PDB file of C-alpha atoms in Angstrom:
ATOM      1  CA  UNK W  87      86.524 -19.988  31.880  1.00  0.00           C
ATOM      2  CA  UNK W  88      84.002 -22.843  30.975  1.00  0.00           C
ATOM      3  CA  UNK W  89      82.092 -22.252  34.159  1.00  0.00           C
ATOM      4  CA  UNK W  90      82.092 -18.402  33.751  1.00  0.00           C
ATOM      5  CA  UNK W  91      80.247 -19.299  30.532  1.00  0.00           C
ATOM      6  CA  UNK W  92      78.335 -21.787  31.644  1.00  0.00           C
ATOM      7  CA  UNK W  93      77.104 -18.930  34.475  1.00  0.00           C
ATOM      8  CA  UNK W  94      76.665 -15.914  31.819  1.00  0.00           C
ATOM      9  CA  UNK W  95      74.504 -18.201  29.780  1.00  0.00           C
ATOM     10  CA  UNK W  96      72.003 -19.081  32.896  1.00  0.00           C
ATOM     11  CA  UNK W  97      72.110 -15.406  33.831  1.00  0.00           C
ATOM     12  CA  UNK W  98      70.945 -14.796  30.296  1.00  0.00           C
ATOM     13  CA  UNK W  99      68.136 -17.626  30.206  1.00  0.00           C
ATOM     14  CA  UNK W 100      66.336 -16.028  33.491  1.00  0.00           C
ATOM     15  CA  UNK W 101      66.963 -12.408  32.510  1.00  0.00           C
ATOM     16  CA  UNK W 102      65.184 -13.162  29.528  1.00  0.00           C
ATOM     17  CA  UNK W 103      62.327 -14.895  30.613  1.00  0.00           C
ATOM     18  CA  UNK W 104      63.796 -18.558  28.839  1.00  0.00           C
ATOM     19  CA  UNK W 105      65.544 -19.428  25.539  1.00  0.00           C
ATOM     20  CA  UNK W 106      62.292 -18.724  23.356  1.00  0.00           C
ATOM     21  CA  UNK W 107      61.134 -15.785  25.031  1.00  0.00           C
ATOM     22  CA  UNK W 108      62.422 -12.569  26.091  1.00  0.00           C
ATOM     23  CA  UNK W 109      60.735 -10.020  28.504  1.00  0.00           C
ATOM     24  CA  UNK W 110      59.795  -7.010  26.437  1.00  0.00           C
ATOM     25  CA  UNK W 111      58.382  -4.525  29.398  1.00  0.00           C
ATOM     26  CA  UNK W 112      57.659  -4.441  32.791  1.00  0.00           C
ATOM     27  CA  UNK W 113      55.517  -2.298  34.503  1.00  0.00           C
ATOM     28  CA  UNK W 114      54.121  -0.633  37.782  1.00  0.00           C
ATOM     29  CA  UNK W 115      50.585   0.469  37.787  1.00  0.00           C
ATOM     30  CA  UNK W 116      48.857   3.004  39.644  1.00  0.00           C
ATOM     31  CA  UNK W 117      45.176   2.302  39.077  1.00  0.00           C
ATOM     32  CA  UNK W 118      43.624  -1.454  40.514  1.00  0.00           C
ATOM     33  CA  UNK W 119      43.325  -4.001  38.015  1.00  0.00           C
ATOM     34  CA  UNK W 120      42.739  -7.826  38.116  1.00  0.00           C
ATOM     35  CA  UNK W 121      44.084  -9.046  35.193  1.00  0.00           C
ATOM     36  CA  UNK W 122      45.873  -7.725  32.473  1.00  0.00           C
ATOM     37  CA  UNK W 123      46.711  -8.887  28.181  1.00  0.00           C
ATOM     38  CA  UNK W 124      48.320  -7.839  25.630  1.00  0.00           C
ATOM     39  CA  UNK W 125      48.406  -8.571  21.761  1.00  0.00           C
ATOM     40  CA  UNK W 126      51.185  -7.082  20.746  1.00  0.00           C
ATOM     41  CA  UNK W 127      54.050  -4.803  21.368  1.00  0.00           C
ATOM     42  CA  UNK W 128      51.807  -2.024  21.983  1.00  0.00           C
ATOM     43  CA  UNK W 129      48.122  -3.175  22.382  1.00  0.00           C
ATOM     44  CA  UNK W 130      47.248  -3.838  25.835  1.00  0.00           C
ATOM     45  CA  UNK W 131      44.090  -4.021  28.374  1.00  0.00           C
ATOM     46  CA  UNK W 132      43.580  -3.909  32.118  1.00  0.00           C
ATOM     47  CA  UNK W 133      40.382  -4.933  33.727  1.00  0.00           C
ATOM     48  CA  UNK W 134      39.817  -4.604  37.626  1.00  0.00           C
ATOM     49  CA  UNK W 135      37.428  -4.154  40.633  1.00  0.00           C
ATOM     50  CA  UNK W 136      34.926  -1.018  40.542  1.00  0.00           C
ATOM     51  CA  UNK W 137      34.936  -1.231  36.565  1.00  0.00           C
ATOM     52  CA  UNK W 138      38.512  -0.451  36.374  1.00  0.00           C
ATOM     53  CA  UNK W 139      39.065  -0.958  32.069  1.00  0.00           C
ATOM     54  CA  UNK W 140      42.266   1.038  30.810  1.00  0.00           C
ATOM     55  CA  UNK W 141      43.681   0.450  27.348  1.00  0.00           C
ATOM     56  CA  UNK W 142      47.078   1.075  25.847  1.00  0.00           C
ATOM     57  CA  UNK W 143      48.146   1.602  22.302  1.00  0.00           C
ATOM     58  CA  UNK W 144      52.000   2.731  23.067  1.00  0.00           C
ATOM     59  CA  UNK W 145      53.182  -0.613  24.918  1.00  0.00           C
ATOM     60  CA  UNK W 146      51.807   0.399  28.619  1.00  0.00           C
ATOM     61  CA  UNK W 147      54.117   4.293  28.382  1.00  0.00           C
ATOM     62  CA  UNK W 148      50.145   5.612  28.623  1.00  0.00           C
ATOM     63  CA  UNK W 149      46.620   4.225  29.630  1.00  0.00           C
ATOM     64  CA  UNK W 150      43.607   5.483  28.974  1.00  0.00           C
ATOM     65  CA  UNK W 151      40.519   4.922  31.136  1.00  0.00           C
ATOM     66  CA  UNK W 152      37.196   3.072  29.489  1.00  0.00           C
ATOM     67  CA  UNK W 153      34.113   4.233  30.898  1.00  0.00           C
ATOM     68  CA  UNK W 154      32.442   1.060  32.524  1.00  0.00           C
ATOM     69  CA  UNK W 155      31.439  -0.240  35.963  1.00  0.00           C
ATOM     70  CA  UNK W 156      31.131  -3.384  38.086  1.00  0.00           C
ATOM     71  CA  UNK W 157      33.792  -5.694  38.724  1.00  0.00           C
ATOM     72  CA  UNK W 158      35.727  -7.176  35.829  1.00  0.00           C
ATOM     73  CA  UNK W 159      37.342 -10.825  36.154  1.00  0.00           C
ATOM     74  CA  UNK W 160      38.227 -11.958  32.515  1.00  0.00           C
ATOM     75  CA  UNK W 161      39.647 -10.623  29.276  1.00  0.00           C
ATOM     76  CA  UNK W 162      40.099 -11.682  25.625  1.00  0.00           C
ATOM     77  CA  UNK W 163      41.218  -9.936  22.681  1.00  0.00           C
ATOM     78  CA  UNK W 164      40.346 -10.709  19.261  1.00  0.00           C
ATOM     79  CA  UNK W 165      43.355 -10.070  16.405  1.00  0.00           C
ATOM     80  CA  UNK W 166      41.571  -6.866  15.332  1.00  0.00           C
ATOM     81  CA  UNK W 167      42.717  -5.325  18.656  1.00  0.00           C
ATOM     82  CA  UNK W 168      39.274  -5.727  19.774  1.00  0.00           C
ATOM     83  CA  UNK W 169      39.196  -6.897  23.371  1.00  0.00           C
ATOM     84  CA  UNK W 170      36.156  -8.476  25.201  1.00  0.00           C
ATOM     85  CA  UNK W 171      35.798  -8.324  29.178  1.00  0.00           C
ATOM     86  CA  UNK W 172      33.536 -10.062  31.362  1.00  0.00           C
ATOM     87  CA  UNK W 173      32.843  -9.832  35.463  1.00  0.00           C
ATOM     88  CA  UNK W 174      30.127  -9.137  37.599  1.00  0.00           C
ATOM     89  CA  UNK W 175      26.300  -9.818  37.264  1.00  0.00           C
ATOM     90  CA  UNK W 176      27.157 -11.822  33.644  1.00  0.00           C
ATOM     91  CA  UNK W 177      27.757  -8.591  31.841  1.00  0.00           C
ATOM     92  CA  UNK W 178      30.163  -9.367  28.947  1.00  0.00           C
ATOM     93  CA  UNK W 179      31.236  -6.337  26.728  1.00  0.00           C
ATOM     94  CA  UNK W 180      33.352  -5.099  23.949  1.00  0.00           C
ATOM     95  CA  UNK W 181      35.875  -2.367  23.266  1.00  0.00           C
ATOM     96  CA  UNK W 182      36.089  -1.992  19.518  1.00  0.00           C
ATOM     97  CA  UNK W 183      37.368   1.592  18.994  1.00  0.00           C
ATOM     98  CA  UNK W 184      40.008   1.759  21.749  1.00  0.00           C
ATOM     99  CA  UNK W 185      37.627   4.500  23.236  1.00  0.00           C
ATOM    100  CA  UNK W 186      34.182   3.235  24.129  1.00  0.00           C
ATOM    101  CA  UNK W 187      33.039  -0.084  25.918  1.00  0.00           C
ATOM    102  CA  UNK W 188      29.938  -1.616  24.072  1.00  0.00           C
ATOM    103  CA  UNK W 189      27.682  -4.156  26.510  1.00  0.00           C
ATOM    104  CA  UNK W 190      26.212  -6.955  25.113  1.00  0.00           C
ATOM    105  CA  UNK W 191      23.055  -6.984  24.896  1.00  0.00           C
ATOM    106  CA  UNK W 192      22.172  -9.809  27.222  1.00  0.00           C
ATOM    107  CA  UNK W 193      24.196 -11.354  30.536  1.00  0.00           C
ATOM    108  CA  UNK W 194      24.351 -14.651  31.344  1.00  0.00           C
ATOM    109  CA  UNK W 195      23.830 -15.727  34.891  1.00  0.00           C
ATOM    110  CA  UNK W 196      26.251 -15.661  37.496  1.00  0.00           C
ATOM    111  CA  UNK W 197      29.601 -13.945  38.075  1.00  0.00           C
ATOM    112  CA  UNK W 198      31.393 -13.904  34.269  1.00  0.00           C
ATOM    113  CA  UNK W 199      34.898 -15.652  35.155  1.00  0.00           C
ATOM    114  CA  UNK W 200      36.673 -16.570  31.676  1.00  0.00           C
ATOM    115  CA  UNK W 201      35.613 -15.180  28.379  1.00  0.00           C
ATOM    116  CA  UNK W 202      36.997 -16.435  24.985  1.00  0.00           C
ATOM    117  CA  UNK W 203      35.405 -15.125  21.247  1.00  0.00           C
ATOM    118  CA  UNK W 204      36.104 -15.981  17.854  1.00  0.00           C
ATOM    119  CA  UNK W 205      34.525 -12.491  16.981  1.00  0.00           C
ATOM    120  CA  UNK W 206      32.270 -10.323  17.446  1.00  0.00           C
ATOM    121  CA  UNK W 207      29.247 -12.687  17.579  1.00  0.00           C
ATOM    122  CA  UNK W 208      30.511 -15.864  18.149  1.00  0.00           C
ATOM    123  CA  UNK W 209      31.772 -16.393  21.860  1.00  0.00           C
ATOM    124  CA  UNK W 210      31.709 -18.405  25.348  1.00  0.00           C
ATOM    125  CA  UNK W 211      32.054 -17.337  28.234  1.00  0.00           C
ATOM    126  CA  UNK W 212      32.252 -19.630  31.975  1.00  0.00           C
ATOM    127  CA  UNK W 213      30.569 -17.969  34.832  1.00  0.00           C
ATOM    128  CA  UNK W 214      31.136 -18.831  38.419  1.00  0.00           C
ATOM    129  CA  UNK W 215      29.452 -21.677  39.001  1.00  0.00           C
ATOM    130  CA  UNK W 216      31.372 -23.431  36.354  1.00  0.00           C
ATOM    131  CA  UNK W 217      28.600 -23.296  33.978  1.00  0.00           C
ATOM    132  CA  UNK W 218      30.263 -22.819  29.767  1.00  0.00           C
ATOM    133  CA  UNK W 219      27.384 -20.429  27.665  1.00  0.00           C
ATOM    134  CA  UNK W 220      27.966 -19.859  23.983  1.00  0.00           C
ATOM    135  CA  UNK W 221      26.773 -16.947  22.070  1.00  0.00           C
ATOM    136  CA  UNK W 222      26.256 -16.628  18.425  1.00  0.00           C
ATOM    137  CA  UNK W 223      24.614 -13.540  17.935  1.00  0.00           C
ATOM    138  CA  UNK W 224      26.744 -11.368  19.353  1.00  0.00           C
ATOM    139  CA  UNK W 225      25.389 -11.588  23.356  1.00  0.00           C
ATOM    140  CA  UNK W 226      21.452 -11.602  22.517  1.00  0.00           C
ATOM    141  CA  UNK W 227      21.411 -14.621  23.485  1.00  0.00           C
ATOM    142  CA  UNK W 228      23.975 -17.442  25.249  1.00  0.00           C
ATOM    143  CA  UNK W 229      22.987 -21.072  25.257  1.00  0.00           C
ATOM    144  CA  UNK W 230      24.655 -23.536  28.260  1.00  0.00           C
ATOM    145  CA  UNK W 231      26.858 -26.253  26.955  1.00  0.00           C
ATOM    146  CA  UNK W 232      26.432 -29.910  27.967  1.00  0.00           C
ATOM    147  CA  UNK W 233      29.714 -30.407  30.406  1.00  0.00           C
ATOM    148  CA  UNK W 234      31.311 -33.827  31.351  1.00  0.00           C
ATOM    149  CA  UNK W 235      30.505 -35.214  34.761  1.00  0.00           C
ATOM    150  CA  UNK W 236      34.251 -35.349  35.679  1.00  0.00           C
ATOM    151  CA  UNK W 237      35.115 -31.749  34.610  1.00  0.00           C
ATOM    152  CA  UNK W 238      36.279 -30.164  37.886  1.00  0.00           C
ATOM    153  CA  UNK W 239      36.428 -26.149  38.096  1.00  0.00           C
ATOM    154  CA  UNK W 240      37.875 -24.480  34.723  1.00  0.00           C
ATOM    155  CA  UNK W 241      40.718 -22.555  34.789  1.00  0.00           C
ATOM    156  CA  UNK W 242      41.454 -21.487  31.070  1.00  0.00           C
ATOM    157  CA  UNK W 243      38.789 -21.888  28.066  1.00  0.00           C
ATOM    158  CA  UNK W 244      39.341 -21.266  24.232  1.00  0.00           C
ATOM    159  CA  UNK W 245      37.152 -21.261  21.561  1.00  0.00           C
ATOM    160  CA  UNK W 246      39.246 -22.572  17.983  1.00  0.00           C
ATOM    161  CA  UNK W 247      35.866 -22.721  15.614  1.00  0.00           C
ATOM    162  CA  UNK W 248      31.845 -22.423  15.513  1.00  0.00           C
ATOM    163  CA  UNK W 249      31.549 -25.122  17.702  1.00  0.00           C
ATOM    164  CA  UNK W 250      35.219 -26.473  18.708  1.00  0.00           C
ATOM    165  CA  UNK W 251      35.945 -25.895  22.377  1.00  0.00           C
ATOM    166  CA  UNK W 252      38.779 -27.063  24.275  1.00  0.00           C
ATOM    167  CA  UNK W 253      38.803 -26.232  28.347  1.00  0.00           C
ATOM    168  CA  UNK W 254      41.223 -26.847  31.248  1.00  0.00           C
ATOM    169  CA  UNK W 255      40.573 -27.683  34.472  1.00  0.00           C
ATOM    170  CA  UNK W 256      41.585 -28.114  37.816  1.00  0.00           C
ATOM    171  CA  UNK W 257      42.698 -31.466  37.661  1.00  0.00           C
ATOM    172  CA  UNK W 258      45.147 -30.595  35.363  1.00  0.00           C
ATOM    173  CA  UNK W 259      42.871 -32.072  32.332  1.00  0.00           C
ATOM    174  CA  UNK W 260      42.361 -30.709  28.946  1.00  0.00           C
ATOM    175  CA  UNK W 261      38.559 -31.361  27.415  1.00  0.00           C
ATOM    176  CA  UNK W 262      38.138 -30.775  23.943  1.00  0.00           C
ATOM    177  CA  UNK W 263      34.961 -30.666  21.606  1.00  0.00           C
ATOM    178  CA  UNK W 264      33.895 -30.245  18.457  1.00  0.00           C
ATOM    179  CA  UNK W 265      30.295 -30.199  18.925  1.00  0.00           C
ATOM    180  CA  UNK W 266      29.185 -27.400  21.012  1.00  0.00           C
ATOM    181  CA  UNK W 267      29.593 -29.751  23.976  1.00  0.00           C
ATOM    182  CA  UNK W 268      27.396 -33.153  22.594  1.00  0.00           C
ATOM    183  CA  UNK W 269      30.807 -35.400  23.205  1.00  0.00           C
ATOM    184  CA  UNK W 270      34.101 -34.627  24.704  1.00  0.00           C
ATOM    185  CA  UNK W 271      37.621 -35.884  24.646  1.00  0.00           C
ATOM    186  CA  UNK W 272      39.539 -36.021  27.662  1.00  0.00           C
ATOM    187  CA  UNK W 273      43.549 -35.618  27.826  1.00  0.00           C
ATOM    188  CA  UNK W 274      45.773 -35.030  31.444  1.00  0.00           C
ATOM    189  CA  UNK W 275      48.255 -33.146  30.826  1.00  0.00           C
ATOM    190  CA  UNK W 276      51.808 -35.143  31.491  1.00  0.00           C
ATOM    191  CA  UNK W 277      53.226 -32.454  33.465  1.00  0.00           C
ATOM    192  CA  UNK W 278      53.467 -34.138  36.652  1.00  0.00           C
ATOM    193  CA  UNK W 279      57.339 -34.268  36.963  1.00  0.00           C
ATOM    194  CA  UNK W 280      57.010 -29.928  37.414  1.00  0.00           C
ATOM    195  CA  UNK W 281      55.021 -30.464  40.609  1.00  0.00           C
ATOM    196  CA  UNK W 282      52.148 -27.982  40.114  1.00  0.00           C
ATOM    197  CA  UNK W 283      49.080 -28.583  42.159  1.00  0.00           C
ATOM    198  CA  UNK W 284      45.965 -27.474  39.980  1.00  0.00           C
ATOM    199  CA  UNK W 285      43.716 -27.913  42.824  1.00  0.00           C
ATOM    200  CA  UNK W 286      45.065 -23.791  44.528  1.00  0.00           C
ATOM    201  CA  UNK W 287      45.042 -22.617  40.768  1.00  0.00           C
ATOM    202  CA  UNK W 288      42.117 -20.192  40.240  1.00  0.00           C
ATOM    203  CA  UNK W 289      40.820 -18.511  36.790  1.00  0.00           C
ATOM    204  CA  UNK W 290      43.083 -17.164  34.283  1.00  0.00           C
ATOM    205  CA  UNK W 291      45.858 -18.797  35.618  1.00  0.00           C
ATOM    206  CA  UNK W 292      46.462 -20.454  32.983  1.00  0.00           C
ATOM    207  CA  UNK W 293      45.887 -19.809  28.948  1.00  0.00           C
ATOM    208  CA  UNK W 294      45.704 -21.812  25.947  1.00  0.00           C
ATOM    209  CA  UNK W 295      45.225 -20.952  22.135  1.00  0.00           C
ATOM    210  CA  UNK W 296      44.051 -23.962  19.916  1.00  0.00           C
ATOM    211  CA  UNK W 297      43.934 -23.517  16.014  1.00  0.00           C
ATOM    212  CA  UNK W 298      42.162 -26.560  16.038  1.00  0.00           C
ATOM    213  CA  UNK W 299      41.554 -29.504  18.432  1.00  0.00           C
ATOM    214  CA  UNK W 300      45.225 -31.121  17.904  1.00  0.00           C
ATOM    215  CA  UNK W 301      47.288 -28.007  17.566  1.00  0.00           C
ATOM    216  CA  UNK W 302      47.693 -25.656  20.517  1.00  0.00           C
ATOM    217  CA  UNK W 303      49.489 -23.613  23.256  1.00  0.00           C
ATOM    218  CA  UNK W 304      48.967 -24.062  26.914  1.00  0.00           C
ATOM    219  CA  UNK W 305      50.274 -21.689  29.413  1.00  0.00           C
ATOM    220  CA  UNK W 306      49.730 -22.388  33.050  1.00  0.00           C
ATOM    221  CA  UNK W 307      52.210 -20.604  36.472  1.00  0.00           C
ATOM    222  CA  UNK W 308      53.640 -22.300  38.753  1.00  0.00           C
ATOM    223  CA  UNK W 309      54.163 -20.688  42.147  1.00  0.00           C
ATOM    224  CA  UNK W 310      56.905 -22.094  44.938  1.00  0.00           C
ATOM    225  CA  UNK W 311      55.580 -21.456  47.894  1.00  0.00           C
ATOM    226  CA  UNK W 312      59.061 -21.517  49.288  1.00  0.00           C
ATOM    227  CA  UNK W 313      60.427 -17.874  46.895  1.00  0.00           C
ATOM    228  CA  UNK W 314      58.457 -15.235  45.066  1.00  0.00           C
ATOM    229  CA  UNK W 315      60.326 -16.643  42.023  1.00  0.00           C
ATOM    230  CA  UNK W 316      58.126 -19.012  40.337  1.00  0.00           C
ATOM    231  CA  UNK W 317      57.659 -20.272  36.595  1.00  0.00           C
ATOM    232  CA  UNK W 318      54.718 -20.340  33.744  1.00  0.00           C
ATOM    233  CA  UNK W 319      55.291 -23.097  31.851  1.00  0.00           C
ATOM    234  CA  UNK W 320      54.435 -23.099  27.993  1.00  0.00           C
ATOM    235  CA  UNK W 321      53.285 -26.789  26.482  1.00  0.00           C
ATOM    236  CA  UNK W 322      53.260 -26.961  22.939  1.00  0.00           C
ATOM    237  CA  UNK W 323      50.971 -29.734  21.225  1.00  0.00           C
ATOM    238  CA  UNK W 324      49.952 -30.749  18.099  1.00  0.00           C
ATOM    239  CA  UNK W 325      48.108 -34.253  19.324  1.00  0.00           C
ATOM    240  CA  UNK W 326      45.590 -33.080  21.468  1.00  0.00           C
ATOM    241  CA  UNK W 327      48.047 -32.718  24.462  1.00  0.00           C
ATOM    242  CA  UNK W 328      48.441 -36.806  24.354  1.00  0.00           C
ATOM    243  CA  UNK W 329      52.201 -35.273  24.243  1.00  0.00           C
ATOM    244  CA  UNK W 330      53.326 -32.262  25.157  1.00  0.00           C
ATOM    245  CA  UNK W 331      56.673 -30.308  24.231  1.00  0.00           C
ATOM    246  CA  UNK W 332      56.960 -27.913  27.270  1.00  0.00           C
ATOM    247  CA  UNK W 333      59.444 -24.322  28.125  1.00  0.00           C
ATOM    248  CA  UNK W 334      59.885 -22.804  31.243  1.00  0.00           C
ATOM    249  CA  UNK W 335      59.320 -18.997  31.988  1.00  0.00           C
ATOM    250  CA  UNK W 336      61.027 -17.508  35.366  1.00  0.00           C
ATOM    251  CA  UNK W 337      58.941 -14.665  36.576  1.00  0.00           C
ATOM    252  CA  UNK W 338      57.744 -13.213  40.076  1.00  0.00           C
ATOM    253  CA  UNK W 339      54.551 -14.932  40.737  1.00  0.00           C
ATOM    254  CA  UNK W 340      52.067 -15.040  43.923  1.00  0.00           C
ATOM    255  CA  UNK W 341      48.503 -16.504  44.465  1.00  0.00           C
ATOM    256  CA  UNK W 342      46.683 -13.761  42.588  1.00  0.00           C
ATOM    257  CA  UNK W 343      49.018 -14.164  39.590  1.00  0.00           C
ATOM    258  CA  UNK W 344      46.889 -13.941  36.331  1.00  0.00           C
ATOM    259  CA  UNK W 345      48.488 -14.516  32.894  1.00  0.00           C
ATOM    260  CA  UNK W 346      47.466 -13.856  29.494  1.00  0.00           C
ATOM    261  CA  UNK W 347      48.485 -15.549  26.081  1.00  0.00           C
ATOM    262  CA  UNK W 348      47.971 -13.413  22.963  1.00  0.00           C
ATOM    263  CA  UNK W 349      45.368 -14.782  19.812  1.00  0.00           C
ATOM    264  CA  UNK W 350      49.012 -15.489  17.677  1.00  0.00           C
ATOM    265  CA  UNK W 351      50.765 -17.402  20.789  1.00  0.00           C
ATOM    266  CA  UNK W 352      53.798 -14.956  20.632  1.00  0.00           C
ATOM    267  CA  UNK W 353      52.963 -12.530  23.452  1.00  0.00           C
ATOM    268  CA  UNK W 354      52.552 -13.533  27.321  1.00  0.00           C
ATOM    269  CA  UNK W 355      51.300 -10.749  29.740  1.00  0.00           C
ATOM    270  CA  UNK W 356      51.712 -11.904  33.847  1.00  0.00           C
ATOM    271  CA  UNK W 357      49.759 -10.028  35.994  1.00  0.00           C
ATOM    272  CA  UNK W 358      51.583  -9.527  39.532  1.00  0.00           C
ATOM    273  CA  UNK W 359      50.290  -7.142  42.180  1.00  0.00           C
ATOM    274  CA  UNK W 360      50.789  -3.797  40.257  1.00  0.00           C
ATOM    275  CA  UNK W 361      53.413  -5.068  38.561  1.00  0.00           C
ATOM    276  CA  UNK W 362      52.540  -5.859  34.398  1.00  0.00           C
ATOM    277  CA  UNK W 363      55.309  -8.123  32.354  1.00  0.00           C
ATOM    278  CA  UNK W 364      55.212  -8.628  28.877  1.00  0.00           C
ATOM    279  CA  UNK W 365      57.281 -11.625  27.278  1.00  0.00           C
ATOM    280  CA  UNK W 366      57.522 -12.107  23.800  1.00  0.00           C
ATOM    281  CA  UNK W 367      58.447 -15.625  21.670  1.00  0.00           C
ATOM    282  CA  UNK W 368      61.554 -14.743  19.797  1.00  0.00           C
TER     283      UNK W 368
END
């Protein structure tokens, strides 16, 4: 009998997504898209190849197509259920109505690869060549930040305050400012015991929300190369990542796997193939 339970309750935890979280929808798409996030229970984006932008307001029952074009790689959101996208040629825009997309009025240079505002004129955005612009008028104009020497490629980037900036790279390293990029502080993430090799990560597979630089939530997948069945883990800090509380996810994951972790930290959106899952923090 104690094994049977023992059994039911592991069945639980992965059917569920882990103890904390519980997978609210999944979904098969139709229409090509890259990445996907949502904010809520109901609020949702896709951005794709050819300009593919659809938004949701019923929990991903209906899209509805956004006028745009050019290739989109990365989405934000702003608590409003504004959401910012970003992709090819530096354009960055903004769907504030649910119905129209709004570009900025200047690009930055290169390929737009992670995008993270504070609102709607205060943002950054990290183009391909690993370069980190800030905006403060609203996408007039974007100024580079200063980056540190050892900062490899960036795979998440959030933006906690006018000037506070905390990014993660691809040596599994969290950088954290709070002067527009004039000094850094450097933290590695003590994950090593789950194995994951940030060096075949690419953009937006991971995602972190800082309220500050101390407090924050990092979400990064894990793939096994050996079973479709992978994990995103979820580290909790409130030290700068010096240490690290961490939960594990299951969820089908491959190398294009994107993920997507909500303003408020309680909503997770992995994007798989055509496949969209939603977990939410109980």
């Amino acid at each position: 009998m104690k094994n049977c339970l023992v059994l039911l309750f592991l069945m639980t935890l992965i059917s569920c997504g882990g103890s904390n979280w519980e997978k609210k929808t999944e979904s098969v798409i139709s229409f090509p898209y890259t990445i996907s996030g949502f904010i809520n229970d109901a609020s949702g984006i896709t951005a794709g190849m050819f300009g593919e932008i659809h938004v949701t307001k019923n929990g991903g029952k209906d899209w509805k197509k956004i006028p745009e074009f050019n290739d989109k790689y990365a989405i934000d959101a702003l608590e409003s259920d504004k959401f910012i996208h970003g992709g090819f040629e530096g354009l960055v825009g903004i769907i504030a109505d649910g119905e129209n997309s709004v570009r900025l009025e200047s690009p930055i240079s290169g390929i737009v690869m992670l995008v993270n505002f504070l609102d709607e004129r205060y943002g950054c955005a990290v183009n391909k060549f690993n370069d980190i612009k800030i905006t403060a008028d609203g996408g007039k104009t974007w100024k580079g930040v200063q980056k540190p020497p050892a900062m490899g490629k960036l795979l998440a980037i959030d933006l906690f305050s006018t000037g506070g900036i905390c990014v993660l790279d691809a040596g599994g390293d969290l950088y954290c400012t709070m002067d527009s990029g004039a000094s850094w502080g450097k933290t590695t993430l003590a994950i090593q015991k789950y194995k994951i090799d940030f060096r075949y990560l690419s953009s937006n597979s991971a995602s972190m929300r800082f309220s500050d630089a101390n407090n924050g939530t990092i979400a990064v997948i894990a793939p096994d190369d050996k079973s479709p069945v992978g994990f995103v883990l979820i580290c909790k800090t409130t030290d700068g990542a010096k240490t690290i509380s961490t939960e594990r996810i299951p969820c089908e994951l491959n190398a294009g796997t994107k993920i997507f972790l909500s303003p408020d930290t309680l909503y997770l959106t992995v994007s798989n193939d055509k496949k969209i899952t939603l977990f939410r923090h109980r």
